[in-house]
Amino acid sequence: MPDVQVPLQPKSDPIWRSVRCHDWKGDAIDEGNEVADWLSKFLRQRVRLVKYGGVPGSAGLDKDSHRRSSAKGWYTGGQSETAFSDAFPFLVTCQASLHDLNTHLDIPISMNRFRPNIVLDGEQPAWAEDQWGNRNICVKTQEGSAVDLEMCKPCSRCTVPLVEQETADKASQPILAMKDFRLGKHLGFDKFGKYADTPVYRGGAVNNTTFFGWDAVPVQLGSVITVGDAVTVKGGNAALAYDAVTGRTSVVQQWLLLLSLRDAAALCTLLVVSVIASWLAYSLIRGFSHEFPT
């Protein structure tokens, strides 16, 4: 088939069409007959290509038929906007976790199976993102500004990662392998946030759902992030730097980031015992010094 091009800039007199994306109904910009005919021929069914026409950051998000809110109830800000993604504007994944997942597969897969738009790389341990509850990541842009992304929830995976992006072939991996160690019941995500109150996860469904990556929303708007920007995970016990230039991460920071609540409680208990033991030793020594003066 011949190539087809779609302009990035919207037309001055766009044609709006009524569309539906999951439970959202609104209006989107039609991209014209040429690309509609091309896609219809390739897919062997009549389709049309539409573009999200909302203006992010402006007021009246919930009242504008051109705009769509992110899934509500998962973030602390007043409002967040997404387009035609599943429920959030960003999916953040870690290259180290993909490397570990590939050790469980006969044929390695690429990151595009999971369709993230932000991928973190460096020497962070695999699955460090499992500890990202109540944390933000801060992107230091090459323009000198900082962009915070709020980590909303771990991303549950459907069957789309089974499809090879280059060939459209569908297989059983990686989901079959992930069921051995990436289910909600393996990760404790049944106790995370509002999963227990979310209709799709009620009745313990989260226990048998696979997870990879985190859904996120921006805290600030207006900056541009690019490949190579440095990223820091903030919150919890420490900040973990993902340095896109050197690829180096502090071992101490890694350890603190991965410190779970249970480990933290055990550490506090150990500190209390140590203080008590030190106090008893000091008292005994002081007692002996009074009984046997020199």
mmCIF file with all atom_site columns, C-alpha atoms in Angstrom, residues 87-212:
data_model
loop_
_atom_site.group_PDB
_atom_site.id
_atom_site.type_symbol
_atom_site.label_atom_id
_atom_site.label_alt_id
_atom_site.label_comp_id
_atom_site.label_asym_id
_atom_site.label_entity_id
_atom_site.label_seq_id
_atom_site.pdbx_PDB_ins_code
_atom_site.Cartn_x
_atom_site.Cartn_y
_atom_site.Cartn_z
_atom_site.occupancy
_atom_site.B_iso_or_equiv
_atom_site.pdbx_formal_charge
_atom_site.auth_seq_id
_atom_site.auth_comp_id
_atom_site.auth_asym_id
_atom_site.auth_atom_id
_atom_site.pdbx_PDB_model_num
ATOM 1   C CA . ALA A 1 87  ? -7.425  6.071   31.672 1.00 0.00 ? 87  ALA A CA 1
ATOM 2   C CA . PHE A 1 88  ? -4.274  8.170   32.283 1.00 0.00 ? 88  PHE A CA 1
ATOM 3   C CA . PRO A 1 89  ? -2.019  10.364  30.112 1.00 0.00 ? 89  PRO A CA 1
ATOM 4   C CA . PHE A 1 90  ? 1.250   8.638   31.138 1.00 0.00 ? 90  PHE A CA 1
ATOM 5   C CA . LEU A 1 91  ? 2.423   5.073   31.572 1.00 0.00 ? 91  LEU A CA 1
ATOM 6   C CA . VAL A 1 92  ? 5.849   4.880   33.224 1.00 0.00 ? 92  VAL A CA 1
ATOM 7   C CA . THR A 1 93  ? 7.944   1.706   32.987 1.00 0.00 ? 93  THR A CA 1
ATOM 8   C CA . CYS A 1 94  ? 11.515  0.684   33.866 1.00 0.00 ? 94  CYS A CA 1
ATOM 9   C CA . GLN A 1 95  ? 13.973  -0.940  31.470 1.00 0.00 ? 95  GLN A CA 1
ATOM 10  C CA . ALA A 1 96  ? 15.468  -3.040  34.297 1.00 0.00 ? 96  ALA A CA 1
ATOM 11  C CA . SER A 1 97  ? 12.089  -4.670  34.911 1.00 0.00 ? 97  SER A CA 1
ATOM 12  C CA . LEU A 1 98  ? 11.747  -5.608  31.240 1.00 0.00 ? 98  LEU A CA 1
ATOM 13  C CA . HIS A 1 99  ? 15.228  -7.164  31.355 1.00 0.00 ? 99  HIS A CA 1
ATOM 14  C CA . ASP A 1 100 ? 14.157  -9.291  34.312 1.00 0.00 ? 100 ASP A CA 1
ATOM 15  C CA . LEU A 1 101 ? 10.878  -10.265 32.666 1.00 0.00 ? 101 LEU A CA 1
ATOM 16  C CA . ASN A 1 102 ? 12.788  -11.413 29.581 1.00 0.00 ? 102 ASN A CA 1
ATOM 17  C CA . THR A 1 103 ? 14.744  -13.895 31.725 1.00 0.00 ? 103 THR A CA 1
ATOM 18  C CA . HIS A 1 104 ? 11.404  -15.680 32.202 1.00 0.00 ? 104 HIS A CA 1
ATOM 19  C CA . LEU A 1 105 ? 10.711  -15.874 28.449 1.00 0.00 ? 105 LEU A CA 1
ATOM 20  C CA . ASP A 1 106 ? 12.091  -18.150 25.744 1.00 0.00 ? 106 ASP A CA 1
ATOM 21  C CA . ILE A 1 107 ? 11.932  -15.272 23.252 1.00 0.00 ? 107 ILE A CA 1
ATOM 22  C CA . PRO A 1 108 ? 12.691  -11.774 24.619 1.00 0.00 ? 108 PRO A CA 1
ATOM 23  C CA . ILE A 1 109 ? 10.187  -9.032  23.897 1.00 0.00 ? 109 ILE A CA 1
ATOM 24  C CA . SER A 1 110 ? 10.621  -5.278  23.455 1.00 0.00 ? 110 SER A CA 1
ATOM 25  C CA . MET A 1 111 ? 9.153   -2.548  25.619 1.00 0.00 ? 111 MET A CA 1
ATOM 26  C CA . ASN A 1 112 ? 6.647   -1.512  22.968 1.00 0.00 ? 112 ASN A CA 1
ATOM 27  C CA . ARG A 1 113 ? 4.497   -4.519  23.938 1.00 0.00 ? 113 ARG A CA 1
ATOM 28  C CA . PHE A 1 114 ? 3.463   -2.539  27.022 1.00 0.00 ? 114 PHE A CA 1
ATOM 29  C CA . ARG A 1 115 ? 3.031   0.772   25.142 1.00 0.00 ? 115 ARG A CA 1
ATOM 30  C CA . PRO A 1 116 ? 4.578   3.175   27.711 1.00 0.00 ? 116 PRO A CA 1
ATOM 31  C CA . ASN A 1 117 ? 5.317   6.786   26.840 1.00 0.00 ? 117 ASN A CA 1
ATOM 32  C CA . ILE A 1 118 ? 7.971   7.223   29.581 1.00 0.00 ? 118 ILE A CA 1
ATOM 33  C CA . VAL A 1 119 ? 10.689  4.587   30.101 1.00 0.00 ? 119 VAL A CA 1
ATOM 34  C CA . LEU A 1 120 ? 13.272  4.955   32.898 1.00 0.00 ? 120 LEU A CA 1
ATOM 35  C CA . ASP A 1 121 ? 16.743  3.491   32.465 1.00 0.00 ? 121 ASP A CA 1
ATOM 36  C CA . GLY A 1 122 ? 19.832  3.262   34.652 1.00 0.00 ? 122 GLY A CA 1
ATOM 37  C CA . GLU A 1 123 ? 21.173  0.858   37.265 1.00 0.00 ? 123 GLU A CA 1
ATOM 38  C CA . GLN A 1 124 ? 18.038  0.732   39.391 1.00 0.00 ? 124 GLN A CA 1
ATOM 39  C CA . PRO A 1 125 ? 16.992  -2.786  40.483 1.00 0.00 ? 125 PRO A CA 1
ATOM 40  C CA . ALA A 1 126 ? 14.254  -4.576  38.590 1.00 0.00 ? 126 ALA A CA 1
ATOM 41  C CA . TRP A 1 127 ? 10.732  -3.960  39.882 1.00 0.00 ? 127 TRP A CA 1
ATOM 42  C CA . ALA A 1 128 ? 11.802  -0.982  42.013 1.00 0.00 ? 128 ALA A CA 1
ATOM 43  C CA . GLU A 1 129 ? 8.587   0.607   40.764 1.00 0.00 ? 129 GLU A CA 1
ATOM 44  C CA . ASP A 1 130 ? 6.563   -1.823  42.906 1.00 0.00 ? 130 ASP A CA 1
ATOM 45  C CA . GLN A 1 131 ? 7.410   0.445   45.846 1.00 0.00 ? 131 GLN A CA 1
ATOM 46  C CA . TRP A 1 132 ? 6.187   3.654   44.210 1.00 0.00 ? 132 TRP A CA 1
ATOM 47  C CA . GLY A 1 133 ? 2.959   4.032   46.175 1.00 0.00 ? 133 GLY A CA 1
ATOM 48  C CA . ASN A 1 134 ? 2.544   7.637   47.409 1.00 0.00 ? 134 ASN A CA 1
ATOM 49  C CA . ARG A 1 135 ? 5.558   8.820   45.417 1.00 0.00 ? 135 ARG A CA 1
ATOM 50  C CA . ASN A 1 136 ? 6.198   11.240  42.574 1.00 0.00 ? 136 ASN A CA 1
ATOM 51  C CA . ILE A 1 137 ? 8.899   11.210  39.940 1.00 0.00 ? 137 ILE A CA 1
ATOM 52  C CA . CYS A 1 138 ? 10.621  14.478  39.098 1.00 0.00 ? 138 CYS A CA 1
ATOM 53  C CA . VAL A 1 139 ? 11.943  14.992  35.564 1.00 0.00 ? 139 VAL A CA 1
ATOM 54  C CA . LYS A 1 140 ? 14.728  17.561  35.224 1.00 0.00 ? 140 LYS A CA 1
ATOM 55  C CA . THR A 1 141 ? 14.301  18.804  31.673 1.00 0.00 ? 141 THR A CA 1
ATOM 56  C CA . GLN A 1 142 ? 17.131  19.889  29.412 1.00 0.00 ? 142 GLN A CA 1
ATOM 57  C CA . GLU A 1 143 ? 15.548  23.341  29.426 1.00 0.00 ? 143 GLU A CA 1
ATOM 58  C CA . GLY A 1 144 ? 16.283  23.598  33.163 1.00 0.00 ? 144 GLY A CA 1
ATOM 59  C CA . SER A 1 145 ? 12.720  23.211  34.430 1.00 0.00 ? 145 SER A CA 1
ATOM 60  C CA . ALA A 1 146 ? 11.305  20.422  36.623 1.00 0.00 ? 146 ALA A CA 1
ATOM 61  C CA . VAL A 1 147 ? 8.195   18.362  35.954 1.00 0.00 ? 147 VAL A CA 1
ATOM 62  C CA . ASP A 1 148 ? 6.594   16.236  38.683 1.00 0.00 ? 148 ASP A CA 1
ATOM 63  C CA . LEU A 1 149 ? 4.506   13.224  37.758 1.00 0.00 ? 149 LEU A CA 1
ATOM 64  C CA . GLU A 1 150 ? 2.225   11.724  40.380 1.00 0.00 ? 150 GLU A CA 1
ATOM 65  C CA . MET A 1 151 ? 2.305   7.934   40.433 1.00 0.00 ? 151 MET A CA 1
ATOM 66  C CA . CYS A 1 152 ? -1.391  7.041   40.600 1.00 0.00 ? 152 CYS A CA 1
ATOM 67  C CA . LYS A 1 153 ? -1.521  3.246   40.585 1.00 0.00 ? 153 LYS A CA 1
ATOM 68  C CA . PRO A 1 154 ? 0.204   0.120   39.264 1.00 0.00 ? 154 PRO A CA 1
ATOM 69  C CA . CYS A 1 155 ? -0.914  -0.607  35.705 1.00 0.00 ? 155 CYS A CA 1
ATOM 70  C CA . SER A 1 156 ? -2.991  -3.755  35.309 1.00 0.00 ? 156 SER A CA 1
ATOM 71  C CA . ARG A 1 157 ? -2.421  -5.457  31.973 1.00 0.00 ? 157 ARG A CA 1
ATOM 72  C CA . CYS A 1 158 ? -4.971  -6.689  29.457 1.00 0.00 ? 158 CYS A CA 1
ATOM 73  C CA . THR A 1 159 ? -4.215  -9.048  26.558 1.00 0.00 ? 159 THR A CA 1
ATOM 74  C CA . VAL A 1 160 ? -2.789  -6.380  24.225 1.00 0.00 ? 160 VAL A CA 1
ATOM 75  C CA . PRO A 1 161 ? 0.845   -7.103  25.319 1.00 0.00 ? 161 PRO A CA 1
ATOM 76  C CA . LEU A 1 162 ? 0.368   -10.535 23.735 1.00 0.00 ? 162 LEU A CA 1
ATOM 77  C CA . VAL A 1 163 ? 0.416   -8.898  20.290 1.00 0.00 ? 163 VAL A CA 1
ATOM 78  C CA . GLU A 1 164 ? 3.761   -8.442  18.524 1.00 0.00 ? 164 GLU A CA 1
ATOM 79  C CA . GLN A 1 165 ? 3.708   -4.826  17.360 1.00 0.00 ? 165 GLN A CA 1
ATOM 80  C CA . GLU A 1 166 ? 5.677   -5.391  14.147 1.00 0.00 ? 166 GLU A CA 1
ATOM 81  C CA . THR A 1 167 ? 3.732   -8.401  12.833 1.00 0.00 ? 167 THR A CA 1
ATOM 82  C CA . ALA A 1 168 ? 0.375   -8.301  14.694 1.00 0.00 ? 168 ALA A CA 1
ATOM 83  C CA . ASP A 1 169 ? 0.931   -11.961 15.647 1.00 0.00 ? 169 ASP A CA 1
ATOM 84  C CA . LYS A 1 170 ? -0.627  -12.978 18.967 1.00 0.00 ? 170 LYS A CA 1
ATOM 85  C CA . ALA A 1 171 ? 0.881   -15.455 21.417 1.00 0.00 ? 171 ALA A CA 1
ATOM 86  C CA . SER A 1 172 ? 0.555   -16.455 25.087 1.00 0.00 ? 172 SER A CA 1
ATOM 87  C CA . GLN A 1 173 ? 3.567   -14.466 26.291 1.00 0.00 ? 173 GLN A CA 1
ATOM 88  C CA . PRO A 1 174 ? 4.434   -12.421 28.246 1.00 0.00 ? 174 PRO A CA 1
ATOM 89  C CA . ILE A 1 175 ? 1.184   -12.668 30.240 1.00 0.00 ? 175 ILE A CA 1
ATOM 90  C CA . LEU A 1 176 ? 1.521   -16.425 30.846 1.00 0.00 ? 176 LEU A CA 1
ATOM 91  C CA . ALA A 1 177 ? 4.968   -15.975 32.419 1.00 0.00 ? 177 ALA A CA 1
ATOM 92  C CA . MET A 1 178 ? 3.832   -12.919 34.379 1.00 0.00 ? 178 MET A CA 1
ATOM 93  C CA . LYS A 1 179 ? 1.113   -14.979 36.053 1.00 0.00 ? 179 LYS A CA 1
ATOM 94  C CA . ASP A 1 180 ? 3.860   -16.832 37.914 1.00 0.00 ? 180 ASP A CA 1
ATOM 95  C CA . PHE A 1 181 ? 5.172   -13.733 39.712 1.00 0.00 ? 181 PHE A CA 1
ATOM 96  C CA . ARG A 1 182 ? 3.385   -10.516 38.653 1.00 0.00 ? 182 ARG A CA 1
ATOM 97  C CA . LEU A 1 183 ? -0.171  -11.098 39.878 1.00 0.00 ? 183 LEU A CA 1
ATOM 98  C CA . GLY A 1 184 ? -1.788  -8.728  42.351 1.00 0.00 ? 184 GLY A CA 1
ATOM 99  C CA . LYS A 1 185 ? -1.706  -11.419 45.039 1.00 0.00 ? 185 LYS A CA 1
ATOM 100 C CA . HIS A 1 186 ? 2.061   -11.770 44.565 1.00 0.00 ? 186 HIS A CA 1
ATOM 101 C CA . LEU A 1 187 ? 2.624   -8.033  44.891 1.00 0.00 ? 187 LEU A CA 1
ATOM 102 C CA . GLY A 1 188 ? 0.138   -7.114  47.612 1.00 0.00 ? 188 GLY A CA 1
ATOM 103 C CA . PHE A 1 189 ? -1.724  -4.764  45.285 1.00 0.00 ? 189 PHE A CA 1
ATOM 104 C CA . ASP A 1 190 ? -5.087  -5.984  46.604 1.00 0.00 ? 190 ASP A CA 1
ATOM 105 C CA . LYS A 1 191 ? -4.352  -3.676  49.550 1.00 0.00 ? 191 LYS A CA 1
ATOM 106 C CA . PHE A 1 192 ? -3.190  -0.730  47.409 1.00 0.00 ? 192 PHE A CA 1
ATOM 107 C CA . GLY A 1 193 ? -5.247  2.437   47.387 1.00 0.00 ? 193 GLY A CA 1
ATOM 108 C CA . LYS A 1 194 ? -8.759  2.018   46.056 1.00 0.00 ? 194 LYS A CA 1
ATOM 109 C CA . TYR A 1 195 ? -8.363  -1.291  44.252 1.00 0.00 ? 195 TYR A CA 1
ATOM 110 C CA . ALA A 1 196 ? -10.704 -2.956  46.723 1.00 0.00 ? 196 ALA A CA 1
ATOM 111 C CA . ASP A 1 197 ? -13.388 -0.326  45.963 1.00 0.00 ? 197 ASP A CA 1
ATOM 112 C CA . THR A 1 198 ? -12.981 -0.285  42.178 1.00 0.00 ? 198 THR A CA 1
ATOM 113 C CA . PRO A 1 199 ? -15.800 -2.206  40.426 1.00 0.00 ? 199 PRO A CA 1
ATOM 114 C CA . VAL A 1 200 ? -13.549 -4.050  37.970 1.00 0.00 ? 200 VAL A CA 1
ATOM 115 C CA . TYR A 1 201 ? -11.434 -5.380  40.857 1.00 0.00 ? 201 TYR A CA 1
ATOM 116 C CA . ARG A 1 202 ? -14.154 -6.223  43.357 1.00 0.00 ? 202 ARG A CA 1
ATOM 117 C CA . GLY A 1 203 ? -14.392 -9.792  44.576 1.00 0.00 ? 203 GLY A CA 1
ATOM 118 C CA . GLY A 1 204 ? -10.629 -10.263 44.639 1.00 0.00 ? 204 GLY A CA 1
ATOM 119 C CA . ALA A 1 205 ? -10.141 -9.900  40.864 1.00 0.00 ? 205 ALA A CA 1
ATOM 120 C CA . VAL A 1 206 ? -7.022  -7.816  41.469 1.00 0.00 ? 206 VAL A CA 1
ATOM 121 C CA . ASN A 1 207 ? -5.354  -10.916 42.928 1.00 0.00 ? 207 ASN A CA 1
ATOM 122 C CA . ASN A 1 208 ? -5.396  -12.627 39.527 1.00 0.00 ? 208 ASN A CA 1
ATOM 123 C CA . THR A 1 209 ? -4.528  -9.563  37.434 1.00 0.00 ? 209 THR A CA 1
ATOM 124 C CA . THR A 1 210 ? -1.016  -9.055  36.020 1.00 0.00 ? 210 THR A CA 1
ATOM 125 C CA . PHE A 1 211 ? 0.826   -5.756  36.492 1.00 0.00 ? 211 PHE A CA 1
ATOM 126 C CA . PHE A 1 212 ? 3.624   -3.919  34.670 1.00 0.00 ? 212 PHE A CA 1
#
